[in-house]
Amino acid sequence: MEPLAKRWTVVMVEKEYDEPLWDYDEVLFPRLPPSLRVIRTPTVAFREFLWELLTRERPDFVTEERGKRTDREFYEENPVAQICAEKGIPLYPADVDENARYYLEGRVNELREKRDEVLRVLARKRKGLSPQQLEYLKTYAQYLHQELEEEVRKVEFEVREAWITMGILERARKTEKDGVLAMHLTSPRHVEGVAKLLRAMGATITHVKLEKRALPNLNLKFPPTRLGRDLELPGFEVVPQVRTLGEEEMPFLLFFLDTEPHVSPFDISLAYDVGFNAVIPYGGVNRETARGIVQDALFCRGPKGVKRSSFLIGGKSLEEAEEILKVVRESMFPPFETSVVIDPHGAYTTSAALVAKVEEGARRLGVEGREAVVLAGTGPVGKASAHLLARLGFRVRLTSRKEERARESAREIRERWGTEVEGIRVADQREALEALRGSSVVVASGAPGVELVSEETLRELEGGKPVIMADLNAVPPTGIAGLRPDHDLEEFRPGIFGIGALAVGKLKNRVEREILRRARLEGRGVYDLDYAFRTARELLRGGGGEVRLAPLVLSY
């Protein structure tokens, strides 16, 4: 199907009942007994409303689902056809073609016959079957019935709604005018699906539904227990409900504000994976430009639509990213408020994942010491990790090759988060050994391909009480000699347990996905470092993430 290259509108009038396509309707939906099938016809109120609607709107054509009806039933005995004829407006069926329906019924017939044959065997020979044979046949019958349901569901919704849309689209295409107005009478179960497809074809959709309300009558017991000639029945009022479909389906947008010139494709990909319909990246954002971007993004969608707009703040500098966060928060006020995620260069989700795994590892190993060292910790991940470890009660020392830089980072941590960290110099392996001796947790957060702890240093540290070492470097040589990226609390030296970059990264990705997912759905709140850490803890407590089950092969 190709979108229509002209303006067109479809008024979708919801019928009072579903129009069945075939006899297999009963596979998915309750079967109406013969006594209730009389309600599958338009009421007087619906016919009068349709008359008034056609008089007022004068559509170019009307379409209706044909279902199982014959030509005579659709064109001659159909009240809708009679009204359209009186108004001089053409009526066309929009449904699965008869030949296509016969073809689709073939696959369904095959599944039903197989299922029914198994059920007949179960009914006739139940007493003569062994327990194993009985269980096998029951399992096979369940499988066939599930396949039957899936096939009927696919035809009833995916296939049928595509045919309905194609029927409406082709009639609109053949209407030689710009600004086509079509009217389609639809089953309630197909309103959303057909509307979605029509919007994809460029149509504007208006949905009309009649709502029936019983008028109170103090002299009448309702529902009546007896029907007699003189019984007074309640009155009804019929109220048209009109809405423009699509307003409640505004897309989820993520505005990605990055202080770096080039926005990270990593975060963009994750955002799409969790359900954002579009990610709008802005590179090189600063305090001055951020305010205008945020205000334009907030005010253009209104109080309702703003909840489907979220912000992600990135960048290599914690200070610059936090400044952007401050601007975003200052720009919001009720009701123009929405969710904001801050994760500068992945530092917050990475450090949250790392410290959560260290905490869990310490619990499992029974680590008693409260001394922690963050090697080469002056970067965003190092600072954030040092803060989280200090918050857990560790005495944290953050290192750099230059003592002044280490102390400056410790001061920034204290001013930003209010936690105390000591900054010290570690410029060689002798100073590294001195800093690490007696520590129960070691984090290596240096540059890729730079070894911070040598094998000789590890040899001096091994053999004592359990020590956890975590390395964020996945590029050889790793930051800690012998600690592989895929180590996940594995003892790689006597008494030294390693957590590698891939093990941390796996949890980091889950944390970021979960945060972005919650931000999209909740439409409010600030998702910062502390929130990322809480999320990492929750995910670890909840287990390994995705449930993976090996196939279970049954033999009878």
PDB file of C-alpha atoms in Angstrom, residues 33-268:
ATOM      1  CA  PRO A  33     -26.544 -18.114  20.622  1.00  0.00           C
ATOM      2  CA  PRO A  34     -29.301 -17.899  17.962  1.00  0.00           C
ATOM      3  CA  SER A  35     -31.536 -15.950  20.361  1.00  0.00           C
ATOM      4  CA  LEU A  36     -28.965 -13.134  20.561  1.00  0.00           C
ATOM      5  CA  ARG A  37     -28.072 -12.857  16.884  1.00  0.00           C
ATOM      6  CA  VAL A  38     -30.938 -10.438  16.406  1.00  0.00           C
ATOM      7  CA  ILE A  39     -28.775  -7.762  18.040  1.00  0.00           C
ATOM      8  CA  ARG A  40     -26.354  -7.902  15.096  1.00  0.00           C
ATOM      9  CA  THR A  41     -28.332  -5.308  13.233  1.00  0.00           C
ATOM     10  CA  PRO A  42     -28.330  -1.489  13.425  1.00  0.00           C
ATOM     11  CA  THR A  43     -30.829  -0.060  15.920  1.00  0.00           C
ATOM     12  CA  VAL A  44     -33.268   2.690  15.045  1.00  0.00           C
ATOM     13  CA  ALA A  45     -31.099   5.153  16.954  1.00  0.00           C
ATOM     14  CA  PHE A  46     -28.018   4.188  14.934  1.00  0.00           C
ATOM     15  CA  ARG A  47     -29.886   4.428  11.626  1.00  0.00           C
ATOM     16  CA  GLU A  48     -31.249   7.862  12.492  1.00  0.00           C
ATOM     17  CA  PHE A  49     -27.821   9.029  13.587  1.00  0.00           C
ATOM     18  CA  LEU A  50     -26.232   7.735  10.370  1.00  0.00           C
ATOM     19  CA  TRP A  51     -28.912   9.552   8.351  1.00  0.00           C
ATOM     20  CA  GLU A  52     -28.137  12.828  10.107  1.00  0.00           C
ATOM     21  CA  LEU A  53     -24.383  12.305   9.803  1.00  0.00           C
ATOM     22  CA  LEU A  54     -24.568  11.638   6.071  1.00  0.00           C
ATOM     23  CA  THR A  55     -26.841  14.653   5.612  1.00  0.00           C
ATOM     24  CA  ARG A  56     -24.434  16.953   7.447  1.00  0.00           C
ATOM     25  CA  GLU A  57     -21.056  15.655   6.240  1.00  0.00           C
ATOM     26  CA  ARG A  58     -21.879  14.486   2.685  1.00  0.00           C
ATOM     27  CA  PRO A  59     -18.899  12.112   2.351  1.00  0.00           C
ATOM     28  CA  ASP A  60     -17.639  11.177  -1.102  1.00  0.00           C
ATOM     29  CA  PHE A  61     -18.284   7.508  -0.346  1.00  0.00           C
ATOM     30  CA  VAL A  62     -19.077   5.091   2.481  1.00  0.00           C
ATOM     31  CA  THR A  63     -17.384   1.762   3.189  1.00  0.00           C
ATOM     32  CA  GLU A  64     -18.426  -1.026   5.532  1.00  0.00           C
ATOM     33  CA  GLU A  65     -17.037  -4.410   6.489  1.00  0.00           C
ATOM     34  CA  ARG A  66     -18.823  -7.076   4.526  1.00  0.00           C
ATOM     35  CA  GLY A  67     -18.005 -10.028   6.767  1.00  0.00           C
ATOM     36  CA  LYS A  68     -19.899 -13.224   5.894  1.00  0.00           C
ATOM     37  CA  ARG A  69     -22.781 -11.457   4.172  1.00  0.00           C
ATOM     38  CA  THR A  70     -23.827 -12.345   0.631  1.00  0.00           C
ATOM     39  CA  ASP A  71     -24.348  -9.722  -2.085  1.00  0.00           C
ATOM     40  CA  ARG A  72     -28.070  -9.776  -1.355  1.00  0.00           C
ATOM     41  CA  GLU A  73     -27.529  -9.363   2.390  1.00  0.00           C
ATOM     42  CA  PHE A  74     -25.012  -6.538   1.935  1.00  0.00           C
ATOM     43  CA  TYR A  75     -26.598  -4.492  -0.873  1.00  0.00           C
ATOM     44  CA  GLU A  76     -30.347  -5.213  -0.555  1.00  0.00           C
ATOM     45  CA  GLU A  77     -31.136  -6.241   3.028  1.00  0.00           C
ATOM     46  CA  ASN A  78     -28.572  -3.980   4.701  1.00  0.00           C
ATOM     47  CA  PRO A  79     -30.125  -0.892   6.404  1.00  0.00           C
ATOM     48  CA  VAL A  80     -26.873   1.004   5.801  1.00  0.00           C
ATOM     49  CA  ALA A  81     -27.123   0.350   2.056  1.00  0.00           C
ATOM     50  CA  GLN A  82     -30.716   1.597   2.051  1.00  0.00           C
ATOM     51  CA  ILE A  83     -29.761   4.847   3.813  1.00  0.00           C
ATOM     52  CA  CYS A  84     -26.806   5.442   1.469  1.00  0.00           C
ATOM     53  CA  ALA A  85     -29.005   4.829  -1.565  1.00  0.00           C
ATOM     54  CA  GLU A  86     -31.578   7.342  -0.315  1.00  0.00           C
ATOM     55  CA  LYS A  87     -28.790   9.888   0.197  1.00  0.00           C
ATOM     56  CA  GLY A  88     -27.205   9.182  -3.184  1.00  0.00           C
ATOM     57  CA  ILE A  89     -23.863   8.254  -1.608  1.00  0.00           C
ATOM     58  CA  PRO A  90     -22.073   5.150  -2.928  1.00  0.00           C
ATOM     59  CA  LEU A  91     -21.488   2.272  -0.487  1.00  0.00           C
ATOM     60  CA  TYR A  92     -18.612  -0.161  -1.003  1.00  0.00           C
ATOM     61  CA  PRO A  93     -17.518  -3.225   0.960  1.00  0.00           C
ATOM     62  CA  ALA A  94     -14.047  -2.966   2.518  1.00  0.00           C
ATOM     63  CA  ASP A  95     -13.017  -6.388   3.725  1.00  0.00           C
ATOM     64  CA  VAL A  96     -11.081  -9.518   2.851  1.00  0.00           C
ATOM     65  CA  ASP A  97     -11.713 -10.551  -0.744  1.00  0.00           C
ATOM     66  CA  GLU A  98     -13.878 -13.667  -1.056  1.00  0.00           C
ATOM     67  CA  ASN A  99     -11.190 -15.634  -2.926  1.00  0.00           C
ATOM     68  CA  ALA A 100      -8.577 -14.611  -0.365  1.00  0.00           C
ATOM     69  CA  ARG A 101     -10.884 -15.674   2.447  1.00  0.00           C
ATOM     70  CA  TYR A 102     -11.283 -19.141   0.940  1.00  0.00           C
ATOM     71  CA  TYR A 103      -7.503 -19.420   0.680  1.00  0.00           C
ATOM     72  CA  LEU A 104      -7.028 -18.331   4.300  1.00  0.00           C
ATOM     73  CA  GLU A 105      -9.675 -20.775   5.450  1.00  0.00           C
ATOM     74  CA  GLY A 106      -7.635 -23.634   3.985  1.00  0.00           C
ATOM     75  CA  ARG A 107      -4.822 -23.323   6.533  1.00  0.00           C
ATOM     76  CA  VAL A 108      -7.292 -22.851   9.370  1.00  0.00           C
ATOM     77  CA  ASN A 109      -9.364 -25.844   8.250  1.00  0.00           C
ATOM     78  CA  GLU A 110      -6.258 -28.006   8.247  1.00  0.00           C
ATOM     79  CA  LEU A 111      -5.388 -27.030  11.818  1.00  0.00           C
ATOM     80  CA  ARG A 112      -8.951 -27.484  13.038  1.00  0.00           C
ATOM     81  CA  GLU A 113      -9.269 -30.912  11.433  1.00  0.00           C
ATOM     82  CA  LYS A 114      -6.016 -32.078  13.030  1.00  0.00           C
ATOM     83  CA  ARG A 115      -7.099 -30.767  16.418  1.00  0.00           C
ATOM     84  CA  ASP A 116     -10.549 -32.310  16.160  1.00  0.00           C
ATOM     85  CA  GLU A 117      -9.122 -35.671  15.091  1.00  0.00           C
ATOM     86  CA  VAL A 118      -6.904 -35.754  18.189  1.00  0.00           C
ATOM     87  CA  LEU A 119      -9.876 -34.797  20.349  1.00  0.00           C
ATOM     88  CA  ARG A 120     -11.954 -37.595  18.799  1.00  0.00           C
ATOM     89  CA  VAL A 121      -9.228 -40.122  19.580  1.00  0.00           C
ATOM     90  CA  LEU A 122      -9.117 -38.868  23.155  1.00  0.00           C
ATOM     91  CA  ALA A 123     -12.894 -39.184  23.465  1.00  0.00           C
ATOM     92  CA  ARG A 124     -13.226 -42.653  21.870  1.00  0.00           C
ATOM     93  CA  LYS A 125     -10.141 -44.431  23.145  1.00  0.00           C
ATOM     94  CA  ARG A 126      -9.448 -42.684  26.419  1.00  0.00           C
ATOM     95  CA  LYS A 127      -9.751 -45.849  28.516  1.00  0.00           C
ATOM     96  CA  GLY A 128      -7.479 -47.853  26.225  1.00  0.00           C
ATOM     97  CA  LEU A 129      -4.622 -45.343  26.254  1.00  0.00           C
ATOM     98  CA  SER A 130      -1.595 -45.597  28.488  1.00  0.00           C
ATOM     99  CA  PRO A 131      -0.865 -42.592  30.750  1.00  0.00           C
ATOM    100  CA  GLN A 132       2.051 -41.640  28.472  1.00  0.00           C
ATOM    101  CA  GLN A 133      -0.117 -41.796  25.333  1.00  0.00           C
ATOM    102  CA  LEU A 134      -2.859 -39.810  27.037  1.00  0.00           C
ATOM    103  CA  GLU A 135      -0.448 -37.050  28.076  1.00  0.00           C
ATOM    104  CA  TYR A 136       1.075 -36.933  24.605  1.00  0.00           C
ATOM    105  CA  LEU A 137      -2.292 -36.554  22.886  1.00  0.00           C
ATOM    106  CA  LYS A 138      -3.420 -33.881  25.346  1.00  0.00           C
ATOM    107  CA  THR A 139      -0.195 -31.943  24.750  1.00  0.00           C
ATOM    108  CA  TYR A 140      -0.569 -32.298  20.974  1.00  0.00           C
ATOM    109  CA  ALA A 141      -4.198 -31.139  21.093  1.00  0.00           C
ATOM    110  CA  GLN A 142      -3.206 -28.094  23.151  1.00  0.00           C
ATOM    111  CA  TYR A 143      -0.467 -27.284  20.648  1.00  0.00           C
ATOM    112  CA  LEU A 144      -2.819 -27.560  17.677  1.00  0.00           C
ATOM    113  CA  HIS A 145      -5.456 -25.412  19.382  1.00  0.00           C
ATOM    114  CA  GLN A 146      -2.837 -22.758  20.165  1.00  0.00           C
ATOM    115  CA  GLU A 147      -1.705 -22.792  16.519  1.00  0.00           C
ATOM    116  CA  LEU A 148      -5.338 -22.480  15.443  1.00  0.00           C
ATOM    117  CA  GLU A 149      -5.893 -19.482  17.719  1.00  0.00           C
ATOM    118  CA  GLU A 150      -2.737 -17.779  16.450  1.00  0.00           C
ATOM    119  CA  GLU A 151      -3.716 -18.311  12.826  1.00  0.00           C
ATOM    120  CA  VAL A 152      -7.263 -17.018  13.375  1.00  0.00           C
ATOM    121  CA  ARG A 153      -5.941 -14.021  15.325  1.00  0.00           C
ATOM    122  CA  LYS A 154      -3.491 -13.200  12.528  1.00  0.00           C
ATOM    123  CA  VAL A 155      -6.224 -13.327   9.889  1.00  0.00           C
ATOM    124  CA  GLU A 156      -8.832 -11.500  11.988  1.00  0.00           C
ATOM    125  CA  PHE A 157      -6.577  -8.588  12.894  1.00  0.00           C
ATOM    126  CA  GLU A 158      -3.358  -8.313  10.888  1.00  0.00           C
ATOM    127  CA  VAL A 159      -4.659  -9.610   7.555  1.00  0.00           C
ATOM    128  CA  ARG A 160      -8.244  -8.379   7.739  1.00  0.00           C
ATOM    129  CA  GLU A 161      -7.333  -4.875   8.890  1.00  0.00           C
ATOM    130  CA  ALA A 162      -4.853  -4.577   6.011  1.00  0.00           C
ATOM    131  CA  TRP A 163      -7.591  -5.567   3.534  1.00  0.00           C
ATOM    132  CA  ILE A 164     -10.051  -3.111   5.080  1.00  0.00           C
ATOM    133  CA  THR A 165      -7.490  -0.314   4.879  1.00  0.00           C
ATOM    134  CA  MET A 166      -6.654  -1.201   1.281  1.00  0.00           C
ATOM    135  CA  GLY A 167     -10.337  -1.109   0.341  1.00  0.00           C
ATOM    136  CA  ILE A 168     -10.820   2.371   1.813  1.00  0.00           C
ATOM    137  CA  LEU A 169      -7.535   3.603   0.324  1.00  0.00           C
ATOM    138  CA  GLU A 170      -8.326   2.418  -3.197  1.00  0.00           C
ATOM    139  CA  ARG A 171     -11.749   4.092  -3.159  1.00  0.00           C
ATOM    140  CA  ALA A 172     -10.139   7.326  -1.994  1.00  0.00           C
ATOM    141  CA  ARG A 173      -7.503   7.022  -4.725  1.00  0.00           C
ATOM    142  CA  LYS A 174     -10.195   6.653  -7.384  1.00  0.00           C
ATOM    143  CA  THR A 175     -12.037   9.741  -6.113  1.00  0.00           C
ATOM    144  CA  GLU A 176     -10.811  12.459  -8.462  1.00  0.00           C
ATOM    145  CA  LYS A 177     -10.623  15.406  -6.118  1.00  0.00           C
ATOM    146  CA  ASP A 178      -8.340  16.846  -3.477  1.00  0.00           C
ATOM    147  CA  GLY A 179      -9.631  16.794   0.066  1.00  0.00           C
ATOM    148  CA  VAL A 180     -11.425  13.426  -0.024  1.00  0.00           C
ATOM    149  CA  LEU A 181     -13.907  12.737   2.782  1.00  0.00           C
ATOM    150  CA  ALA A 182     -14.606   9.053   3.401  1.00  0.00           C
ATOM    151  CA  MET A 183     -16.854   7.404   5.964  1.00  0.00           C
ATOM    152  CA  HIS A 184     -16.171   3.883   7.195  1.00  0.00           C
ATOM    153  CA  LEU A 185     -18.464   1.792   9.391  1.00  0.00           C
ATOM    154  CA  THR A 186     -16.203  -0.342  11.550  1.00  0.00           C
ATOM    155  CA  SER A 187     -16.470  -3.178  14.052  1.00  0.00           C
ATOM    156  CA  PRO A 188     -15.440  -2.056  17.557  1.00  0.00           C
ATOM    157  CA  ARG A 189     -12.573  -4.548  17.608  1.00  0.00           C
ATOM    158  CA  HIS A 190     -11.000  -3.005  14.484  1.00  0.00           C
ATOM    159  CA  VAL A 191     -11.168   0.699  15.342  1.00  0.00           C
ATOM    160  CA  GLU A 192      -7.607   1.099  16.622  1.00  0.00           C
ATOM    161  CA  GLY A 193      -5.909  -1.227  14.142  1.00  0.00           C
ATOM    162  CA  VAL A 194      -7.518   0.216  11.012  1.00  0.00           C
ATOM    163  CA  ALA A 195      -7.073   3.785  12.263  1.00  0.00           C
ATOM    164  CA  LYS A 196      -3.348   3.165  12.755  1.00  0.00           C
ATOM    165  CA  LEU A 197      -2.959   1.836   9.210  1.00  0.00           C
ATOM    166  CA  LEU A 198      -4.994   4.679   7.715  1.00  0.00           C
ATOM    167  CA  ARG A 199      -2.860   7.259   9.522  1.00  0.00           C
ATOM    168  CA  ALA A 200       0.207   5.597   8.019  1.00  0.00           C
ATOM    169  CA  MET A 201      -1.427   6.178   4.616  1.00  0.00           C
ATOM    170  CA  GLY A 202      -1.715   9.899   5.369  1.00  0.00           C
ATOM    171  CA  ALA A 203      -5.352  10.050   6.459  1.00  0.00           C
ATOM    172  CA  THR A 204      -6.759  12.216   9.224  1.00  0.00           C
ATOM    173  CA  ILE A 205      -9.036  10.086  11.395  1.00  0.00           C
ATOM    174  CA  THR A 206     -12.155  11.101  13.300  1.00  0.00           C
ATOM    175  CA  HIS A 207     -13.777   8.413  15.444  1.00  0.00           C
ATOM    176  CA  VAL A 208     -17.518   8.557  16.143  1.00  0.00           C
ATOM    177  CA  LYS A 209     -19.276   6.240  18.576  1.00  0.00           C
ATOM    178  CA  LEU A 210     -22.848   6.214  19.870  1.00  0.00           C
ATOM    179  CA  GLU A 211     -23.214   5.876  23.614  1.00  0.00           C
ATOM    180  CA  LYS A 212     -26.555   4.614  24.908  1.00  0.00           C
ATOM    181  CA  ARG A 213     -27.784   5.760  28.317  1.00  0.00           C
ATOM    182  CA  ALA A 214     -30.893   4.509  30.077  1.00  0.00           C
ATOM    183  CA  LEU A 215     -32.991   7.380  31.422  1.00  0.00           C
ATOM    184  CA  PRO A 216     -34.075   6.913  35.059  1.00  0.00           C
ATOM    185  CA  ASN A 217     -37.743   6.132  35.658  1.00  0.00           C
ATOM    186  CA  LEU A 218     -38.830   6.055  39.295  1.00  0.00           C
ATOM    187  CA  ASN A 219     -42.002   4.138  38.447  1.00  0.00           C
ATOM    188  CA  LEU A 220     -40.164   1.303  36.764  1.00  0.00           C
ATOM    189  CA  LYS A 221     -38.140  -1.567  38.164  1.00  0.00           C
ATOM    190  CA  PHE A 222     -35.241  -2.106  35.829  1.00  0.00           C
ATOM    191  CA  PRO A 223     -34.425  -4.527  34.455  1.00  0.00           C
ATOM    192  CA  PRO A 224     -38.087  -5.598  34.160  1.00  0.00           C
ATOM    193  CA  THR A 225     -38.890  -9.077  35.405  1.00  0.00           C
ATOM    194  CA  ARG A 226     -41.943  -9.535  33.154  1.00  0.00           C
ATOM    195  CA  LEU A 227     -42.915  -8.321  29.719  1.00  0.00           C
ATOM    196  CA  GLY A 228     -46.568  -7.478  29.188  1.00  0.00           C
ATOM    197  CA  ARG A 229     -48.575  -5.420  26.737  1.00  0.00           C
ATOM    198  CA  ASP A 230     -48.891  -2.489  29.100  1.00  0.00           C
ATOM    199  CA  LEU A 231     -45.399  -2.637  30.639  1.00  0.00           C
ATOM    200  CA  GLU A 232     -43.756   0.756  30.692  1.00  0.00           C
ATOM    201  CA  LEU A 233     -40.198   0.476  29.319  1.00  0.00           C
ATOM    202  CA  PRO A 234     -37.339   2.809  30.183  1.00  0.00           C
ATOM    203  CA  GLY A 235     -36.357   5.600  27.858  1.00  0.00           C
ATOM    204  CA  PHE A 236     -32.935   5.877  26.256  1.00  0.00           C
ATOM    205  CA  GLU A 237     -30.837   8.750  25.061  1.00  0.00           C
ATOM    206  CA  VAL A 238     -28.166   8.240  22.436  1.00  0.00           C
ATOM    207  CA  VAL A 239     -25.162  10.558  22.627  1.00  0.00           C
ATOM    208  CA  PRO A 240     -22.534  10.731  19.854  1.00  0.00           C
ATOM    209  CA  GLN A 241     -18.968  10.602  21.180  1.00  0.00           C
ATOM    210  CA  VAL A 242     -16.483  12.189  18.766  1.00  0.00           C
ATOM    211  CA  ARG A 243     -12.701  12.121  19.043  1.00  0.00           C
ATOM    212  CA  THR A 244      -9.798  12.573  16.683  1.00  0.00           C
ATOM    213  CA  LEU A 245      -7.822   9.351  16.804  1.00  0.00           C
ATOM    214  CA  GLY A 246      -4.118   9.858  17.191  1.00  0.00           C
ATOM    215  CA  GLU A 247      -4.152  12.644  19.768  1.00  0.00           C
ATOM    216  CA  GLU A 248      -3.687  10.136  22.563  1.00  0.00           C
ATOM    217  CA  GLU A 249      -0.923   8.450  20.587  1.00  0.00           C
ATOM    218  CA  MET A 250       1.550  11.302  20.414  1.00  0.00           C
ATOM    219  CA  PRO A 251       5.007   9.797  19.850  1.00  0.00           C
ATOM    220  CA  PHE A 252       7.523   9.424  22.648  1.00  0.00           C
ATOM    221  CA  LEU A 253      10.373  11.852  21.968  1.00  0.00           C
ATOM    222  CA  LEU A 254      13.801  11.935  23.611  1.00  0.00           C
ATOM    223  CA  PHE A 255      15.775  15.166  23.323  1.00  0.00           C
ATOM    224  CA  PHE A 256      19.447  14.250  23.754  1.00  0.00           C
ATOM    225  CA  LEU A 257      21.486  17.235  24.952  1.00  0.00           C
ATOM    226  CA  ASP A 258      25.225  16.512  24.755  1.00  0.00           C
ATOM    227  CA  THR A 259      27.996  18.940  25.640  1.00  0.00           C
ATOM    228  CA  GLU A 260      30.283  17.203  23.114  1.00  0.00           C
ATOM    229  CA  PRO A 261      30.115  18.124  19.396  1.00  0.00           C
ATOM    230  CA  HIS A 262      29.157  14.584  18.370  1.00  0.00           C
ATOM    231  CA  VAL A 263      26.353  12.771  20.170  1.00  0.00           C
ATOM    232  CA  SER A 264      26.948   9.160  21.230  1.00  0.00           C
ATOM    233  CA  PRO A 265      25.204   6.589  18.977  1.00  0.00           C
ATOM    234  CA  PHE A 266      25.300   4.157  21.916  1.00  0.00           C
ATOM    235  CA  ASP A 267      22.695   6.090  23.898  1.00  0.00           C
ATOM    236  CA  ILE A 268      20.598   6.777  20.808  1.00  0.00           C
TER     237      ILE A 268
END
